[in-house]
Each structure stands twice: as C-alpha cells, then as structure tokens.
mmCIF file of C-alpha atoms in Angstrom:
data_model
loop_
_atom_site.group_PDB
_atom_site.id
_atom_site.type_symbol
_atom_site.label_atom_id
_atom_site.label_comp_id
_atom_site.label_asym_id
_atom_site.label_seq_id
_atom_site.Cartn_x
_atom_site.Cartn_y
_atom_site.Cartn_z
ATOM 1 C CA UNK A 1 43.698 74.444 124.332
ATOM 2 C CA UNK A 2 42.360 76.843 121.711
ATOM 3 C CA UNK A 3 43.501 79.790 123.827
ATOM 4 C CA UNK A 4 46.993 78.282 124.096
ATOM 5 C CA UNK A 5 47.174 77.900 120.313
ATOM 6 C CA UNK A 6 46.030 81.506 119.883
ATOM 7 C CA UNK A 7 48.719 82.555 122.360
ATOM 8 C CA UNK A 8 51.371 80.815 120.257
ATOM 9 C CA UNK A 9 50.348 82.712 117.123
ATOM 10 C CA UNK A 10 49.958 86.054 118.901
ATOM 11 C CA UNK A 11 53.581 85.778 120.054
ATOM 12 C CA UNK A 12 54.919 85.256 116.561
ATOM 13 C CA UNK A 13 52.582 87.003 114.119
ATOM 14 C CA UNK A 14 54.818 90.065 113.705
ATOM 15 C CA UNK A 15 57.914 88.012 112.919
ATOM 16 C CA UNK A 16 55.992 85.740 110.551
ATOM 17 C CA UNK A 17 54.453 88.752 108.803
ATOM 18 C CA UNK A 18 57.878 90.327 108.318
ATOM 19 C CA UNK A 19 59.281 87.096 106.863
ATOM 20 C CA UNK A 20 56.383 86.707 104.426
ATOM 21 C CA UNK A 21 56.558 90.344 103.320
ATOM 22 C CA UNK A 22 60.297 89.930 102.756
ATOM 23 C CA UNK A 23 59.695 86.758 100.725
ATOM 24 C CA UNK A 24 57.084 88.514 98.594
ATOM 25 C CA UNK A 25 59.384 91.483 97.982
ATOM 26 C CA UNK A 26 62.232 89.124 97.055
ATOM 27 C CA UNK A 27 59.974 87.250 94.659
ATOM 28 C CA UNK A 28 58.884 90.471 92.964
ATOM 29 C CA UNK A 29 62.523 91.533 92.650
ATOM 30 C CA UNK A 30 63.601 88.205 91.150
ATOM 31 C CA UNK A 31 60.701 88.324 88.697
ATOM 32 C CA UNK A 32 62.377 91.401 87.213
ATOM 33 C CA UNK A 33 65.376 89.151 86.463
ATOM 34 C CA UNK A 34 63.352 86.965 84.143
ATOM 35 C CA UNK A 35 62.529 83.277 84.191
ATOM 36 C CA UNK A 36 65.873 82.419 85.790
ATOM 37 C CA UNK A 37 65.091 84.628 88.767
ATOM 38 C CA UNK A 38 61.673 83.052 89.125
ATOM 39 C CA UNK A 39 63.137 79.534 89.089
ATOM 40 C CA UNK A 40 65.807 80.560 91.600
ATOM 41 C CA UNK A 41 63.111 81.789 93.964
ATOM 42 C CA UNK A 42 61.128 78.545 93.671
ATOM 43 C CA UNK A 43 64.248 76.531 94.526
ATOM 44 C CA UNK A 44 65.520 78.649 97.421
ATOM 45 C CA UNK A 45 62.302 79.864 99.058
ATOM 46 C CA UNK A 46 61.187 76.495 100.508
ATOM 47 C CA UNK A 47 64.636 76.020 102.037
ATOM 48 C CA UNK A 48 64.502 79.475 103.627
ATOM 49 C CA UNK A 49 60.919 78.969 104.821
ATOM 50 C CA UNK A 50 61.624 75.619 106.443
ATOM 51 C CA UNK A 51 64.841 76.812 108.117
ATOM 52 C CA UNK A 52 62.894 79.745 109.537
ATOM 53 C CA UNK A 53 60.098 77.365 110.549
ATOM 54 C CA UNK A 54 62.422 75.072 112.493
ATOM 55 C CA UNK A 55 64.283 77.925 114.157
ATOM 56 C CA UNK A 56 61.055 79.677 115.123
ATOM 57 C CA UNK A 57 59.331 76.612 116.613
ATOM 58 C CA UNK A 58 62.376 75.403 118.547
ATOM 59 C CA UNK A 59 63.352 78.859 119.857
ATOM 60 C CA UNK A 60 59.867 79.519 121.204
ATOM 61 C CA UNK A 61 59.862 76.290 123.200
ATOM 62 C CA UNK A 62 63.367 76.980 124.474
ATOM 63 C CA UNK A 63 62.237 80.422 125.633
ATOM 64 C CA UNK A 64 59.259 78.882 127.423
ATOM 65 C CA UNK A 65 61.524 76.498 129.317
ATOM 66 C CA UNK A 66 64.265 78.963 130.169
ATOM 67 C CA UNK A 67 62.728 82.449 130.438
ATOM 68 C CA UNK A 68 60.215 84.136 132.730
ATOM 69 C CA UNK A 69 57.508 84.077 130.057
ATOM 70 C CA UNK A 70 57.674 80.306 130.209
ATOM 71 C CA UNK A 71 57.384 80.329 133.978
ATOM 72 C CA UNK A 72 54.123 82.255 133.675
ATOM 73 C CA UNK A 73 52.865 79.821 131.033
ATOM 74 C CA UNK A 74 53.516 76.759 133.170
ATOM 75 C CA UNK A 75 51.840 78.418 136.147
ATOM 76 C CA UNK A 76 48.537 78.626 134.272
ATOM 77 C CA UNK A 77 45.863 75.996 135.091
ATOM 78 C CA UNK A 78 46.820 73.941 132.051
ATOM 79 C CA UNK A 79 48.342 70.484 132.198
ATOM 80 C CA UNK A 80 51.722 69.726 130.689
ATOM 81 C CA UNK A 81 49.973 67.518 128.140
ATOM 82 C CA UNK A 82 47.748 70.389 127.035
ATOM 83 C CA UNK A 83 50.643 72.846 126.796
ATOM 84 C CA UNK A 84 52.886 70.610 124.694
ATOM 85 C CA UNK A 85 49.954 69.440 122.548
ATOM 86 C CA UNK A 86 48.952 73.033 121.828
ATOM 87 C CA UNK A 87 52.513 73.801 120.774
ATOM 88 C CA UNK A 88 52.555 70.793 118.456
ATOM 89 C CA UNK A 89 49.180 71.707 116.930
ATOM 90 C CA UNK A 90 50.340 75.297 116.443
ATOM 91 C CA UNK A 91 53.483 73.994 114.718
ATOM 92 C CA UNK A 92 51.363 71.782 112.440
ATOM 93 C CA UNK A 93 49.035 74.658 111.537
ATOM 94 C CA UNK A 94 51.984 76.944 110.853
ATOM 95 C CA UNK A 95 53.569 74.243 108.704
ATOM 96 C CA UNK A 96 50.393 73.775 106.666
ATOM 97 C CA UNK A 97 50.188 77.541 106.209
ATOM 98 C CA UNK A 98 53.761 77.641 104.871
ATOM 99 C CA UNK A 99 52.998 74.771 102.474
ATOM 100 C CA UNK A 100 49.952 76.683 101.208
ATOM 101 C CA UNK A 101 51.958 79.897 100.835
ATOM 102 C CA UNK A 102 54.673 78.126 98.851
ATOM 103 C CA UNK A 103 51.985 76.536 96.690
ATOM 104 C CA UNK A 104 50.664 80.020 95.922
ATOM 105 C CA UNK A 105 54.201 81.134 95.036
ATOM 106 C CA UNK A 106 54.420 78.183 92.628
ATOM 107 C CA UNK A 107 51.216 79.298 90.903
ATOM 108 C CA UNK A 108 52.371 82.924 90.675
ATOM 109 C CA UNK A 109 55.796 82.073 89.295
ATOM 110 C CA UNK A 110 54.448 79.315 87.056
ATOM 111 C CA UNK A 111 52.010 81.779 85.521
ATOM 112 C CA UNK A 112 54.840 84.259 84.979
ATOM 113 C CA UNK A 113 56.993 81.614 83.279
ATOM 114 C CA UNK A 114 54.144 80.609 80.958
ATOM 115 C CA UNK A 115 53.482 84.227 79.966
ATOM 116 C CA UNK A 116 57.220 84.915 79.532
ATOM 117 C CA UNK A 117 57.384 82.022 77.069
ATOM 118 C CA UNK A 118 54.851 83.840 74.906
ATOM 119 C CA UNK A 119 51.962 81.534 75.710
ATOM 120 C CA UNK A 120 48.476 82.694 76.526
ATOM 121 C CA UNK A 121 46.867 81.572 79.761
ATOM 122 C CA UNK A 122 43.281 81.291 80.897
ATOM 123 C CA UNK A 123 43.359 82.765 84.387
ATOM 124 C CA UNK A 124 40.346 80.670 85.370
ATOM 125 C CA UNK A 125 42.521 77.580 84.822
ATOM 126 C CA UNK A 126 45.837 78.698 86.306
ATOM 127 C CA UNK A 127 46.300 75.523 88.341
ATOM 128 C CA UNK A 128 45.811 73.335 85.269
ATOM 129 C CA UNK A 129 48.187 75.481 83.204
ATOM 130 C CA UNK A 130 50.960 75.387 85.829
ATOM 131 C CA UNK A 131 50.372 71.660 86.295
ATOM 132 C CA UNK A 132 50.871 71.121 82.558
ATOM 133 C CA UNK A 133 54.026 73.266 82.654
ATOM 134 C CA UNK A 134 55.557 71.111 85.383
ATOM 135 C CA UNK A 135 54.508 67.869 83.696
ATOM 136 C CA UNK A 136 55.990 68.888 80.382
ATOM 137 C CA UNK A 137 59.202 70.474 81.668
ATOM 138 C CA UNK A 138 60.129 68.510 84.786
ATOM 139 C CA UNK A 139 58.171 65.264 84.577
ATOM 140 C CA UNK A 140 56.099 65.787 87.722
ATOM 141 C CA UNK A 141 52.986 67.766 88.544
ATOM 142 C CA UNK A 142 51.499 69.822 91.356
ATOM 143 C CA UNK A 143 50.211 66.653 92.987
ATOM 144 C CA UNK A 144 53.777 65.346 93.318
ATOM 145 C CA UNK A 145 54.889 68.681 94.780
ATOM 146 C CA UNK A 146 52.062 68.674 97.327
ATOM 147 C CA UNK A 147 52.733 65.080 98.428
ATOM 148 C CA UNK A 148 56.456 65.792 98.795
ATOM 149 C CA UNK A 149 55.854 68.996 100.772
ATOM 150 C CA UNK A 150 53.451 67.249 103.146
ATOM 151 C CA UNK A 151 55.953 64.416 103.659
ATOM 152 C CA UNK A 152 58.671 66.991 104.355
ATOM 153 C CA UNK A 153 56.354 68.682 106.855
ATOM 154 C CA UNK A 154 55.729 65.345 108.615
ATOM 155 C CA UNK A 155 59.493 64.846 108.865
ATOM 156 C CA UNK A 156 60.012 68.328 110.292
ATOM 157 C CA UNK A 157 57.229 67.878 112.861
ATOM 158 C CA UNK A 158 58.751 64.567 113.984
ATOM 159 C CA UNK A 159 62.185 66.207 114.147
ATOM 160 C CA UNK A 160 60.774 69.041 116.250
ATOM 161 C CA UNK A 161 59.270 66.575 118.734
ATOM 162 C CA UNK A 162 62.685 64.949 119.220
ATOM 163 C CA UNK A 163 64.140 68.369 120.005
ATOM 164 C CA UNK A 164 61.230 69.128 122.339
ATOM 165 C CA UNK A 165 61.744 65.834 124.171
ATOM 166 C CA UNK A 166 65.494 66.346 124.561
ATOM 167 C CA UNK A 167 64.957 69.858 125.929
ATOM 168 C CA UNK A 168 62.191 68.672 128.258
ATOM 169 C CA UNK A 169 64.315 65.815 129.637
ATOM 170 C CA UNK A 170 67.146 68.260 130.236
ATOM 171 C CA UNK A 171 64.838 70.680 132.070
ATOM 172 C CA UNK A 172 63.149 68.008 134.174
ATOM 173 C CA UNK A 173 65.099 64.837 134.952
ATOM 174 C CA UNK A 174 68.572 66.375 134.557
ATOM 175 C CA UNK A 175 67.799 69.965 135.542
ATOM 176 C CA UNK A 176 70.578 70.096 138.154
ATOM 177 C CA UNK A 177 73.359 68.894 135.851
ATOM 178 C CA UNK A 178 75.872 71.418 134.508
ATOM 179 C CA UNK A 179 76.566 71.978 130.804
ATOM 180 C CA UNK A 180 72.859 71.775 130.010
ATOM 181 C CA UNK A 181 73.211 72.679 126.342
ATOM 182 C CA UNK A 182 75.752 69.943 125.669
ATOM 183 C CA UNK A 183 73.734 67.438 127.650
ATOM 184 C CA UNK A 184 70.567 68.298 125.706
ATOM 185 C CA UNK A 185 72.437 67.680 122.461
ATOM 186 C CA UNK A 186 73.640 64.276 123.679
ATOM 187 C CA UNK A 187 70.082 63.344 124.675
ATOM 188 C CA UNK A 188 68.880 64.483 121.259
ATOM 189 C CA UNK A 189 71.425 62.221 119.541
ATOM 190 C CA UNK A 190 70.450 59.254 121.726
ATOM 191 C CA UNK A 191 66.747 59.752 121.011
ATOM 192 C CA UNK A 192 67.396 59.859 117.278
ATOM 193 C CA UNK A 193 69.585 56.752 117.463
ATOM 194 C CA UNK A 194 66.832 54.820 119.244
ATOM 195 C CA UNK A 195 64.211 56.058 116.779
ATOM 196 C CA UNK A 196 66.395 55.131 113.801
ATOM 197 C CA UNK A 197 66.916 51.632 115.211
ATOM 198 C CA UNK A 198 63.188 51.100 115.790
ATOM 199 C CA UNK A 199 62.325 52.521 112.367
ATOM 200 C CA UNK A 200 64.774 50.176 110.633
ATOM 201 C CA UNK A 201 63.089 47.206 112.323
ATOM 202 C CA UNK A 202 59.688 48.453 111.200
ATOM 203 C CA UNK A 203 60.826 48.908 107.596
ATOM 204 C CA UNK A 204 62.222 45.364 107.607
ATOM 205 C CA UNK A 205 58.757 44.121 108.543
ATOM 206 C CA UNK A 206 57.021 46.021 105.732
ATOM 207 C CA UNK A 207 59.515 45.093 103.002
ATOM 208 C CA UNK A 208 56.797 43.080 101.167
ATOM 209 C CA UNK A 209 54.745 46.285 100.957
ATOM 210 C CA UNK A 210 57.590 48.062 99.192
ATOM 211 C CA UNK A 211 58.042 45.105 96.847
ATOM 212 C CA UNK A 212 54.433 45.611 95.784
ATOM 213 C CA UNK A 213 54.972 49.354 95.352
ATOM 214 C CA UNK A 214 58.100 48.696 93.261
ATOM 215 C CA UNK A 215 56.040 46.483 90.983
ATOM 216 C CA UNK A 216 53.497 49.268 90.532
ATOM 217 C CA UNK A 217 56.097 52.002 89.967
ATOM 218 C CA UNK A 218 58.105 49.900 87.497
ATOM 219 C CA UNK A 219 55.191 49.961 85.077
ATOM 220 C CA UNK A 220 55.840 53.611 84.222
ATOM 221 C CA UNK A 221 55.986 57.126 85.661
ATOM 222 C CA UNK A 222 54.884 57.219 89.294
ATOM 223 C CA UNK A 223 51.692 59.215 89.809
ATOM 224 C CA UNK A 224 51.096 61.532 92.750
ATOM 225 C CA UNK A 225 48.962 58.799 94.296
ATOM 226 C CA UNK A 226 51.770 56.285 93.745
ATOM 227 C CA UNK A 227 54.250 58.624 95.406
ATOM 228 C CA UNK A 228 51.881 58.951 98.358
ATOM 229 C CA UNK A 229 51.770 55.145 98.639
ATOM 230 C CA UNK A 230 55.565 54.979 98.615
ATOM 231 C CA UNK A 231 55.853 57.609 101.345
ATOM 232 C CA UNK A 232 52.877 56.394 103.406
ATOM 233 C CA UNK A 233 54.812 53.997 105.723
ATOM 234 C CA UNK A 234 57.434 56.656 106.429
ATOM 235 C CA UNK A 235 54.758 59.250 107.193
ATOM 236 C CA UNK A 236 52.942 56.767 109.460
ATOM 237 C CA UNK A 237 56.154 56.132 111.415
ATOM 238 C CA UNK A 238 56.769 59.869 111.735
ATOM 239 C CA UNK A 239 53.240 60.462 113.031
ATOM 240 C CA UNK A 240 53.560 57.665 115.608
ATOM 241 C CA UNK A 241 56.936 59.082 116.646
ATOM 242 C CA UNK A 242 55.546 62.604 117.025
ATOM 243 C CA UNK A 243 52.554 61.452 119.088
ATOM 244 C CA UNK A 244 54.704 59.232 121.338
ATOM 245 C CA UNK A 245 57.333 61.873 122.018
ATOM 246 C CA UNK A 246 54.665 64.495 122.638
ATOM 247 C CA UNK A 247 53.148 62.185 125.253
ATOM 248 C CA UNK A 248 56.540 61.730 126.927
ATOM 249 C CA UNK A 249 57.178 65.476 126.939
ATOM 250 C CA UNK A 250 53.693 66.104 128.314
ATOM 251 C CA UNK A 251 54.282 63.671 131.176
ATOM 252 C CA UNK A 252 57.617 65.272 132.059
ATOM 253 C CA UNK A 253 56.121 68.764 131.940
ATOM 254 C CA UNK A 254 53.278 67.608 134.170
ATOM 255 C CA UNK A 255 55.293 65.639 136.734
ATOM 256 C CA UNK A 256 58.990 66.518 136.564
ATOM 257 C CA UNK A 257 59.473 70.043 135.219
ATOM 258 C CA UNK A 258 61.886 72.235 137.183
ATOM 259 C CA UNK A 259 61.642 75.883 136.206
#
C-alpha cells in the first residue's frame, strides 16, 4: 500500500508545488498592501486551498476509472480494497499537509500584523504572540482554528468518499447505462440523502450529550477543548461514513469494476 500512496503523490507533486508557490507569491504580494492584504489572504487562502484539494482528489480518481492510466493501475496485483484505501490515505495526508501549510501562513501573517501595529515580538514565542493576537482581536485562539480546520478536513474526506462511491457504482453496477455523468450525480444525491437521514437519527439519539455540552458552553467562552467536544459526534459520524463507503467502493472495485 505504501507504494500506491507514493504513486499518488508522484502523480501530483508538480501541480501541488505550483499551487503552493503561487500561494506564497500571492501572500508576499498582499503583504505589500498592508494589514488589510494580509487579512484578505488569511480569509481567501483556505477557500482556494480546499477547492483545489477537492478538485484534485476527485479528478485523479475519475481519471483512474476512465482513462488508460487507471486501467494499468487496476491491472496491478493489488486488491480493490488496497487501491481505494491508499487513495483515501493519500487524501488524508494531503489534507493534513494543507492544514499545516495554512497554519504556517497564519503564523507568518500574524507576525506581520503584530509588527505592523508597532509591537515588538519575541521570535522564539511566535505561536504564543499570534495566539494572543487572535484571542484579543477575534475572541478565539489557534486551538480553535486547528479544531475547526480538522473538522472541516473530516467533512471534506467524508464528502470525497461519497463522490468516490457514486463514481464506483456508476463504473461497476451501472457501467452499461448511457448518460453516465448524469447517473453518477443522481447516485451521489441518493447517497447523501441516505447519509443525512441516518445522521439525523444518530443525532436524535445523542441529544442528551449536546444538552450537557450546552450546559458547559453556557458558563462562558468555549475553549478549544470545548469546541472539540461539540464537534466530536459529528467527526465520529464522518469517520464512520468514510470508512463504510470506502469499504463499499473497495468491494465494487474488487468484484464488479468494468474498465
């Protein structure tokens, strides 16, 4: 599986490098526009990164299912479970890398904002200084940002697995049906409807948990740990969803795929 993960990154490293270099150049340009430019970058860059992330992950799987490169991949002595699992793990690693990169951008731009305000900064305590800046200006700290970004990543991974499953069903069970793109979209909508229904039932069951969390959060500002507690059930559902759909896709790739 390690070789499959390496293969995923070898295919995309040039594109990813170009995107990151472009982001860095854009950040440096916006820094010349002052604090406003720095704030604009911090707001827009995660949106751009995650749109690129989704497009990149989904396009690569689509190419594997519909192009000759994919035919060669599925002819290797690797099971469908191993192939789809390696793609999911590669997506998770890439997502963590993007979270880390954005975190570094926060530190760089936070440091710039502090210096622009005429304040001195101890470069050995940059994280603490930026954390204090966020706490004083926006009411949340780096811990909140990290928890939110990880929750967003869990959502994106779960979303990707629904797309993977819809595409795999289209290419296996319904491979002979015309209007494949439209049919894949309909399958995608049905999968999400079923998942939403099941999730709503689960959240009804854990309502007492949220009542307890509300009691904790009503006592004052929610800490990063408190935010993690609030998001924990949602993240757990997303993880279960991702694992389940990956298993379904792996089975279809192993038994039903029609290239």
